[in-house]
Amino acid sequence: MNPNKIHRFIFYSPDRFEPIMASPLMSLVHDDDRYQKSFQLFLERSSEHQCMKDFIHNKLPHILASIGDGKSHLNVIEVGSGAGDIDLEMLSELHKKHPEVTIDNEVVEPSSQQLHHYQVLVSQKPELNYTKFTWNKMTASEFEENWKQKKMTKKADFVHMIQMLYYVKDLGATISFFQSLLDKNGKLIITLVSGWLGETVPEIQEPVVQHRNKLLCNHKRHQMLPGLQGSELPEL
């Protein structure tokens, strides 16, 4: 993967969403060892984690301030959580913005190794006592199927999908499902490498960025770039 790829952040509100094309990429979720090696190589050769940290501390707090609408309890769904280090930073920012609330956190991660690392990390942080963790060792589609089978009616205030849509068979259906879970003022945040996004779903730019102002930031070589609108988007 090109380490200089721009990383794009998109967030959705609970309202409209136009279906988009399915991903042609092969899933690694059934080969855990290969997945771990591939993911580690990705981290070593990309600016993904630094980009996420910049986003979490510079952009995310403003977004999180508007969720909840005065609730005393917030529901969070983390899809493709990995080892949890980035997810816990996001939870920390959520707690800073809403220090009095308790959080119910659904962790969705198909890799047993990654899920174990996340659980160990949580066990080392007693300050997370404001959060109840539910561990779901499953893919996004399995989580969706399980959610529907149980006829769950719970709504989510914050859903994030960090660098995980590459492994999804039906991109549009997956995004639509998790968007349908959002409560009023809820937010769904997605991160993808922008070159992949452009090659896979080029039509996402116009409806997402221009009409609903979903593009939060771009990142290249560890530098924050200003938010871009419509025709100002870089060529993908």
PDB file of C-alpha atoms in Angstrom:
ATOM      1  CA  MET A   1       0.000   0.000   0.000  1.00  0.00           C
ATOM      2  CA  ASN A   2       1.284   3.459  -0.904  1.00  0.00           C
ATOM      3  CA  PRO A   3       2.254   5.184   2.391  1.00  0.00           C
ATOM      4  CA  ASN A   4       1.408   8.541   0.858  1.00  0.00           C
ATOM      5  CA  LYS A   5      -2.223   7.736   0.170  1.00  0.00           C
ATOM      6  CA  ILE A   6      -4.675  10.281   1.500  1.00  0.00           C
ATOM      7  CA  HIS A   7      -6.928   9.006   4.264  1.00  0.00           C
ATOM      8  CA  ARG A   8     -10.519  10.159   4.132  1.00  0.00           C
ATOM      9  CA  PHE A   9     -12.961  10.539   6.983  1.00  0.00           C
ATOM     10  CA  ILE A  10     -16.685  10.442   6.309  1.00  0.00           C
ATOM     11  CA  PHE A  11     -19.551  10.655   8.739  1.00  0.00           C
ATOM     12  CA  TYR A  12     -23.235  10.018   8.272  1.00  0.00           C
ATOM     13  CA  SER A  13     -26.247  11.296  10.144  1.00  0.00           C
ATOM     14  CA  PRO A  14     -29.345   9.115  10.576  1.00  0.00           C
ATOM     15  CA  ASP A  15     -31.106  10.532   7.498  1.00  0.00           C
ATOM     16  CA  ARG A  16     -30.481   9.795   3.809  1.00  0.00           C
ATOM     17  CA  PHE A  17     -28.037   7.423   2.192  1.00  0.00           C
ATOM     18  CA  GLU A  18     -27.757   6.314  -1.439  1.00  0.00           C
ATOM     19  CA  PRO A  19     -26.617   2.683  -1.980  1.00  0.00           C
ATOM     20  CA  ILE A  20     -23.099   2.300  -3.392  1.00  0.00           C
ATOM     21  CA  MET A  21     -21.123  -0.408  -5.167  1.00  0.00           C
ATOM     22  CA  ALA A  22     -19.920  -3.600  -3.505  1.00  0.00           C
ATOM     23  CA  SER A  23     -16.223  -4.116  -2.756  1.00  0.00           C
ATOM     24  CA  PRO A  24     -14.300  -6.359  -5.166  1.00  0.00           C
ATOM     25  CA  LEU A  25     -11.533  -7.049  -2.646  1.00  0.00           C
ATOM     26  CA  MET A  26     -10.981 -10.494  -1.131  1.00  0.00           C
ATOM     27  CA  SER A  27     -11.815 -10.876   2.539  1.00  0.00           C
ATOM     28  CA  LEU A  28      -9.109 -11.936   5.006  1.00  0.00           C
ATOM     29  CA  VAL A  29     -11.463 -12.655   7.893  1.00  0.00           C
ATOM     30  CA  HIS A  30     -11.241 -16.440   7.443  1.00  0.00           C
ATOM     31  CA  ASP A  31      -7.428 -16.478   7.592  1.00  0.00           C
ATOM     32  CA  ASP A  32      -6.595 -14.869  10.920  1.00  0.00           C
ATOM     33  CA  ASP A  33      -2.805 -15.256  10.712  1.00  0.00           C
ATOM     34  CA  ARG A  34      -2.680 -13.738   7.242  1.00  0.00           C
ATOM     35  CA  TYR A  35      -5.000 -10.987   8.390  1.00  0.00           C
ATOM     36  CA  GLN A  36      -2.697 -10.127  11.302  1.00  0.00           C
ATOM     37  CA  LYS A  37       0.388 -10.030   9.078  1.00  0.00           C
ATOM     38  CA  SER A  38      -1.389  -7.943   6.454  1.00  0.00           C
ATOM     39  CA  PHE A  39      -2.721  -5.514   9.013  1.00  0.00           C
ATOM     40  CA  GLN A  40       0.661  -5.114  10.686  1.00  0.00           C
ATOM     41  CA  LEU A  41       2.265  -4.452   7.305  1.00  0.00           C
ATOM     42  CA  PHE A  42      -0.426  -1.878   6.600  1.00  0.00           C
ATOM     43  CA  LEU A  43       0.300  -0.072   9.877  1.00  0.00           C
ATOM     44  CA  GLU A  44       4.036  -0.082   9.223  1.00  0.00           C
ATOM     45  CA  ARG A  45       3.709   1.339   5.722  1.00  0.00           C
ATOM     46  CA  SER A  46       0.885   3.805   6.121  1.00  0.00           C
ATOM     47  CA  SER A  47       0.114   6.926   8.128  1.00  0.00           C
ATOM     48  CA  GLU A  48      -3.222   5.463   9.219  1.00  0.00           C
ATOM     49  CA  HIS A  49      -2.678   5.483  12.981  1.00  0.00           C
ATOM     50  CA  GLN A  50      -1.143   8.959  13.031  1.00  0.00           C
ATOM     51  CA  CYS A  51      -3.941  10.210  10.815  1.00  0.00           C
ATOM     52  CA  MET A  52      -6.497   8.721  13.180  1.00  0.00           C
ATOM     53  CA  LYS A  53      -4.858  10.294  16.220  1.00  0.00           C
ATOM     54  CA  ASP A  54      -4.849  13.704  14.521  1.00  0.00           C
ATOM     55  CA  PHE A  55      -8.497  13.259  13.631  1.00  0.00           C
ATOM     56  CA  ILE A  56      -9.486  12.025  17.097  1.00  0.00           C
ATOM     57  CA  HIS A  57      -7.909  14.944  18.924  1.00  0.00           C
ATOM     58  CA  ASN A  58      -8.572  17.737  16.412  1.00  0.00           C
ATOM     59  CA  LYS A  59     -11.892  16.929  14.713  1.00  0.00           C
ATOM     60  CA  LEU A  60     -13.747  14.276  16.673  1.00  0.00           C
ATOM     61  CA  PRO A  61     -14.460  16.289  19.867  1.00  0.00           C
ATOM     62  CA  HIS A  62     -16.577  18.783  17.932  1.00  0.00           C
ATOM     63  CA  ILE A  63     -18.581  15.966  16.320  1.00  0.00           C
ATOM     64  CA  LEU A  64     -19.130  14.141  19.600  1.00  0.00           C
ATOM     65  CA  ALA A  65     -20.375  17.276  21.336  1.00  0.00           C
ATOM     66  CA  SER A  66     -23.640  17.120  19.388  1.00  0.00           C
ATOM     67  CA  ILE A  67     -24.605  13.506  20.102  1.00  0.00           C
ATOM     68  CA  GLY A  68     -26.712  12.258  22.984  1.00  0.00           C
ATOM     69  CA  ASP A  69     -29.040  15.240  23.285  1.00  0.00           C
ATOM     70  CA  GLY A  70     -28.765  15.350  27.073  1.00  0.00           C
ATOM     71  CA  LYS A  71     -28.926  11.581  27.643  1.00  0.00           C
ATOM     72  CA  SER A  72     -27.439   9.999  30.747  1.00  0.00           C
ATOM     73  CA  HIS A  73     -26.470   6.871  28.782  1.00  0.00           C
ATOM     74  CA  LEU A  74     -24.931   6.484  25.311  1.00  0.00           C
ATOM     75  CA  ASN A  75     -24.807   3.454  23.022  1.00  0.00           C
ATOM     76  CA  VAL A  76     -21.670   2.942  20.943  1.00  0.00           C
ATOM     77  CA  ILE A  77     -20.941   0.342  18.245  1.00  0.00           C
ATOM     78  CA  GLU A  78     -17.348  -0.217  17.143  1.00  0.00           C
ATOM     79  CA  VAL A  79     -17.175  -2.188  13.891  1.00  0.00           C
ATOM     80  CA  GLY A  80     -13.802  -3.737  13.095  1.00  0.00           C
ATOM     81  CA  SER A  81     -12.205  -2.671  16.359  1.00  0.00           C
ATOM     82  CA  GLY A  82      -8.881  -4.443  15.914  1.00  0.00           C
ATOM     83  CA  ALA A  83      -6.705  -4.372  19.033  1.00  0.00           C
ATOM     84  CA  GLY A  84      -8.704  -1.479  20.476  1.00  0.00           C
ATOM     85  CA  ASP A  85      -6.028   1.181  20.879  1.00  0.00           C
ATOM     86  CA  ILE A  86      -7.663   3.627  18.464  1.00  0.00           C
ATOM     87  CA  ASP A  87     -11.152   2.762  19.710  1.00  0.00           C
ATOM     88  CA  LEU A  88     -10.213   3.522  23.308  1.00  0.00           C
ATOM     89  CA  GLU A  89      -8.855   6.913  22.309  1.00  0.00           C
ATOM     90  CA  MET A  90     -12.211   7.665  20.712  1.00  0.00           C
ATOM     91  CA  LEU A  91     -14.016   6.496  23.850  1.00  0.00           C
ATOM     92  CA  SER A  92     -11.787   8.778  25.888  1.00  0.00           C
ATOM     93  CA  GLU A  93     -12.774  11.777  23.775  1.00  0.00           C
ATOM     94  CA  LEU A  94     -16.431  10.797  24.088  1.00  0.00           C
ATOM     95  CA  HIS A  95     -16.055  10.653  27.864  1.00  0.00           C
ATOM     96  CA  LYS A  96     -14.389  14.068  27.935  1.00  0.00           C
ATOM     97  CA  LYS A  97     -17.322  15.565  26.057  1.00  0.00           C
ATOM     98  CA  HIS A  98     -19.938  13.743  28.148  1.00  0.00           C
ATOM     99  CA  PRO A  99     -18.237  13.037  31.508  1.00  0.00           C
ATOM    100  CA  GLU A 100     -21.458  12.279  33.388  1.00  0.00           C
ATOM    101  CA  VAL A 101     -22.820   9.592  31.060  1.00  0.00           C
ATOM    102  CA  THR A 102     -22.383   5.828  31.110  1.00  0.00           C
ATOM    103  CA  ILE A 103     -21.607   4.003  27.874  1.00  0.00           C
ATOM    104  CA  ASP A 104     -22.733   0.667  26.460  1.00  0.00           C
ATOM    105  CA  ASN A 105     -20.074  -0.334  23.930  1.00  0.00           C
ATOM    106  CA  GLU A 106     -20.668  -3.101  21.369  1.00  0.00           C
ATOM    107  CA  VAL A 107     -17.289  -4.261  20.043  1.00  0.00           C
ATOM    108  CA  VAL A 108     -17.475  -6.073  16.685  1.00  0.00           C
ATOM    109  CA  GLU A 109     -14.251  -7.815  15.621  1.00  0.00           C
ATOM    110  CA  PRO A 110     -13.875 -11.169  13.793  1.00  0.00           C
ATOM    111  CA  SER A 111     -10.225 -11.757  14.722  1.00  0.00           C
ATOM    112  CA  SER A 112      -9.837 -13.688  17.972  1.00  0.00           C
ATOM    113  CA  GLN A 113      -6.273 -12.402  18.359  1.00  0.00           C
ATOM    114  CA  GLN A 114      -7.254  -8.781  17.954  1.00  0.00           C
ATOM    115  CA  LEU A 115     -10.259  -9.168  20.233  1.00  0.00           C
ATOM    116  CA  HIS A 116      -8.068 -10.737  22.917  1.00  0.00           C
ATOM    117  CA  HIS A 117      -5.589  -7.847  22.679  1.00  0.00           C
ATOM    118  CA  TYR A 118      -8.474  -5.414  23.094  1.00  0.00           C
ATOM    119  CA  GLN A 119      -9.815  -7.259  26.148  1.00  0.00           C
ATOM    120  CA  VAL A 120      -6.367  -7.256  27.761  1.00  0.00           C
ATOM    121  CA  LEU A 121      -6.033  -3.538  27.083  1.00  0.00           C
ATOM    122  CA  VAL A 122      -9.396  -2.846  28.746  1.00  0.00           C
ATOM    123  CA  SER A 123      -8.462  -4.970  31.775  1.00  0.00           C
ATOM    124  CA  GLN A 124      -5.459  -2.700  32.305  1.00  0.00           C
ATOM    125  CA  LYS A 125      -7.569   0.461  32.372  1.00  0.00           C
ATOM    126  CA  PRO A 126      -9.793   0.617  35.485  1.00  0.00           C
ATOM    127  CA  GLU A 127     -10.668   4.204  34.588  1.00  0.00           C
ATOM    128  CA  LEU A 128     -12.982   2.749  31.921  1.00  0.00           C
ATOM    129  CA  ASN A 129     -15.523   1.811  34.602  1.00  0.00           C
ATOM    130  CA  TYR A 130     -18.037   4.143  32.960  1.00  0.00           C
ATOM    131  CA  THR A 131     -18.195   1.755  29.971  1.00  0.00           C
ATOM    132  CA  LYS A 132     -19.822  -1.663  29.691  1.00  0.00           C
ATOM    133  CA  PHE A 133     -18.162  -3.722  26.946  1.00  0.00           C
ATOM    134  CA  THR A 134     -20.013  -6.374  24.952  1.00  0.00           C
ATOM    135  CA  TRP A 135     -17.610  -8.507  22.923  1.00  0.00           C
ATOM    136  CA  ASN A 136     -18.867  -9.740  19.555  1.00  0.00           C
ATOM    137  CA  LYS A 137     -16.413 -12.046  17.773  1.00  0.00           C
ATOM    138  CA  MET A 138     -18.027 -11.752  14.387  1.00  0.00           C
ATOM    139  CA  THR A 139     -17.963  -9.909  11.099  1.00  0.00           C
ATOM    140  CA  ALA A 140     -20.120  -6.891  10.351  1.00  0.00           C
ATOM    141  CA  SER A 141     -22.555  -9.035   8.345  1.00  0.00           C
ATOM    142  CA  GLU A 142     -22.752 -11.621  11.138  1.00  0.00           C
ATOM    143  CA  PHE A 143     -23.431  -8.832  13.621  1.00  0.00           C
ATOM    144  CA  GLU A 144     -26.202  -7.529  11.367  1.00  0.00           C
ATOM    145  CA  GLU A 145     -27.754 -10.987  11.047  1.00  0.00           C
ATOM    146  CA  ASN A 146     -27.547 -11.556  14.802  1.00  0.00           C
ATOM    147  CA  TRP A 147     -29.032  -8.126  15.520  1.00  0.00           C
ATOM    148  CA  LYS A 148     -31.992  -8.788  13.235  1.00  0.00           C
ATOM    149  CA  GLN A 149     -32.574 -12.306  14.585  1.00  0.00           C
ATOM    150  CA  LYS A 150     -32.783 -10.916  18.106  1.00  0.00           C
ATOM    151  CA  LYS A 151     -35.100  -8.159  16.842  1.00  0.00           C
ATOM    152  CA  MET A 152     -33.033  -5.567  18.647  1.00  0.00           C
ATOM    153  CA  THR A 153     -34.584  -2.118  18.906  1.00  0.00           C
ATOM    154  CA  LYS A 154     -31.719  -0.354  20.657  1.00  0.00           C
ATOM    155  CA  LYS A 155     -30.464   2.736  18.852  1.00  0.00           C
ATOM    156  CA  ALA A 156     -26.844   3.847  18.659  1.00  0.00           C
ATOM    157  CA  ASP A 157     -25.521   7.316  19.401  1.00  0.00           C
ATOM    158  CA  PHE A 158     -22.098   6.706  17.907  1.00  0.00           C
ATOM    159  CA  VAL A 159     -20.967   4.088  15.378  1.00  0.00           C
ATOM    160  CA  HIS A 160     -17.523   3.958  13.832  1.00  0.00           C
ATOM    161  CA  MET A 161     -16.004   1.745  11.146  1.00  0.00           C
ATOM    162  CA  ILE A 162     -12.240   2.304  11.048  1.00  0.00           C
ATOM    163  CA  GLN A 163     -10.433   0.894   7.993  1.00  0.00           C
ATOM    164  CA  MET A 164     -12.717  -2.133   7.796  1.00  0.00           C
ATOM    165  CA  LEU A 165     -14.979  -1.752   4.765  1.00  0.00           C
ATOM    166  CA  TYR A 166     -12.328  -3.388   2.568  1.00  0.00           C
ATOM    167  CA  TYR A 167     -13.480  -6.736   3.983  1.00  0.00           C
ATOM    168  CA  VAL A 168     -17.201  -6.229   3.415  1.00  0.00           C
ATOM    169  CA  LYS A 169     -19.024  -7.991   0.568  1.00  0.00           C
ATOM    170  CA  ASP A 170     -21.800  -5.431   0.134  1.00  0.00           C
ATOM    171  CA  LEU A 171     -20.575  -1.967   0.999  1.00  0.00           C
ATOM    172  CA  GLY A 172     -23.875  -0.158   0.501  1.00  0.00           C
ATOM    173  CA  ALA A 173     -25.956  -2.640   2.493  1.00  0.00           C
ATOM    174  CA  THR A 174     -23.471  -2.614   5.368  1.00  0.00           C
ATOM    175  CA  ILE A 175     -23.393   1.167   5.619  1.00  0.00           C
ATOM    176  CA  SER A 176     -27.180   1.371   5.288  1.00  0.00           C
ATOM    177  CA  PHE A 177     -27.692  -1.114   8.125  1.00  0.00           C
ATOM    178  CA  PHE A 178     -25.438   0.646  10.601  1.00  0.00           C
ATOM    179  CA  GLN A 179     -26.843   4.008   9.596  1.00  0.00           C
ATOM    180  CA  SER A 180     -30.333   2.652  10.319  1.00  0.00           C
ATOM    181  CA  LEU A 181     -29.251   1.995  13.917  1.00  0.00           C
ATOM    182  CA  LEU A 182     -28.484   5.648  14.596  1.00  0.00           C
ATOM    183  CA  ASP A 183     -30.591   7.527  17.090  1.00  0.00           C
ATOM    184  CA  LYS A 184     -31.466  11.191  16.700  1.00  0.00           C
ATOM    185  CA  ASN A 185     -28.211  13.191  16.573  1.00  0.00           C
ATOM    186  CA  GLY A 186     -26.298   9.910  16.212  1.00  0.00           C
ATOM    187  CA  LYS A 187     -23.144   9.798  14.120  1.00  0.00           C
ATOM    188  CA  LEU A 188     -21.601   7.110  11.920  1.00  0.00           C
ATOM    189  CA  ILE A 189     -17.925   7.641  11.118  1.00  0.00           C
ATOM    190  CA  ILE A 190     -16.106   5.710   8.395  1.00  0.00           C
ATOM    191  CA  THR A 191     -12.422   5.854   7.475  1.00  0.00           C
ATOM    192  CA  LEU A 192     -10.944   4.539   4.238  1.00  0.00           C
ATOM    193  CA  VAL A 193      -7.840   5.094   2.155  1.00  0.00           C
ATOM    194  CA  SER A 194      -9.088   7.586  -0.415  1.00  0.00           C
ATOM    195  CA  GLY A 195      -7.463   5.935  -3.433  1.00  0.00           C
ATOM    196  CA  TRP A 196      -9.364   2.744  -2.654  1.00  0.00           C
ATOM    197  CA  LEU A 197     -12.561   4.689  -2.135  1.00  0.00           C
ATOM    198  CA  GLY A 198     -12.227   6.461  -5.459  1.00  0.00           C
ATOM    199  CA  GLU A 199     -11.502   3.282  -7.395  1.00  0.00           C
ATOM    200  CA  THR A 200     -14.309   1.370  -5.730  1.00  0.00           C
ATOM    201  CA  VAL A 201     -17.107   3.866  -5.198  1.00  0.00           C
ATOM    202  CA  PRO A 202     -16.359   7.023  -7.217  1.00  0.00           C
ATOM    203  CA  GLU A 203     -19.949   8.259  -7.037  1.00  0.00           C
ATOM    204  CA  ILE A 204     -19.747   8.650  -3.259  1.00  0.00           C
ATOM    205  CA  GLN A 205     -18.061  12.051  -3.563  1.00  0.00           C
ATOM    206  CA  GLU A 206     -21.011  14.092  -4.772  1.00  0.00           C
ATOM    207  CA  PRO A 207     -23.864  12.891  -2.505  1.00  0.00           C
ATOM    208  CA  VAL A 208     -21.703  12.419   0.555  1.00  0.00           C
ATOM    209  CA  VAL A 209     -19.340  15.344   0.478  1.00  0.00           C
ATOM    210  CA  GLN A 210     -21.225  18.121  -1.220  1.00  0.00           C
ATOM    211  CA  HIS A 211     -24.831  17.581  -0.223  1.00  0.00           C
ATOM    212  CA  ARG A 212     -24.377  16.338   3.325  1.00  0.00           C
ATOM    213  CA  ASN A 213     -20.960  17.785   4.173  1.00  0.00           C
ATOM    214  CA  LYS A 214     -19.629  14.414   5.316  1.00  0.00           C
ATOM    215  CA  LEU A 215     -15.942  14.857   4.561  1.00  0.00           C
ATOM    216  CA  LEU A 216     -14.275  15.848   7.806  1.00  0.00           C
ATOM    217  CA  CYS A 217     -10.602  15.861   6.943  1.00  0.00           C
ATOM    218  CA  ASN A 218      -7.949  14.569   4.626  1.00  0.00           C
ATOM    219  CA  HIS A 219      -4.524  13.425   5.626  1.00  0.00           C
ATOM    220  CA  LYS A 220      -1.279  12.995   3.712  1.00  0.00           C
ATOM    221  CA  ARG A 221       2.189  12.343   5.112  1.00  0.00           C
ATOM    222  CA  HIS A 222       1.053  13.045   8.673  1.00  0.00           C
ATOM    223  CA  GLN A 223      -0.153  16.564   7.802  1.00  0.00           C
ATOM    224  CA  MET A 224      -3.721  17.713   8.292  1.00  0.00           C
ATOM    225  CA  LEU A 225      -5.274  19.183   5.164  1.00  0.00           C
ATOM    226  CA  PRO A 226      -8.320  21.464   5.205  1.00  0.00           C
ATOM    227  CA  GLY A 227     -11.751  19.975   4.611  1.00  0.00           C
ATOM    228  CA  LEU A 228     -12.555  19.759   0.914  1.00  0.00           C
ATOM    229  CA  GLN A 229     -15.877  20.279  -0.812  1.00  0.00           C
ATOM    230  CA  GLY A 230     -17.278  18.991  -4.104  1.00  0.00           C
ATOM    231  CA  SER A 231     -15.084  19.975  -7.050  1.00  0.00           C
ATOM    232  CA  GLU A 232     -12.189  20.804  -4.712  1.00  0.00           C
ATOM    233  CA  LEU A 233     -11.658  17.106  -4.001  1.00  0.00           C
ATOM    234  CA  PRO A 234      -8.275  15.755  -5.149  1.00  0.00           C
ATOM    235  CA  GLU A 235      -8.353  13.333  -8.046  1.00  0.00           C
ATOM    236  CA  LEU A 236      -8.641   9.768  -6.796  1.00  0.00           C
TER     237      LEU A 236
END
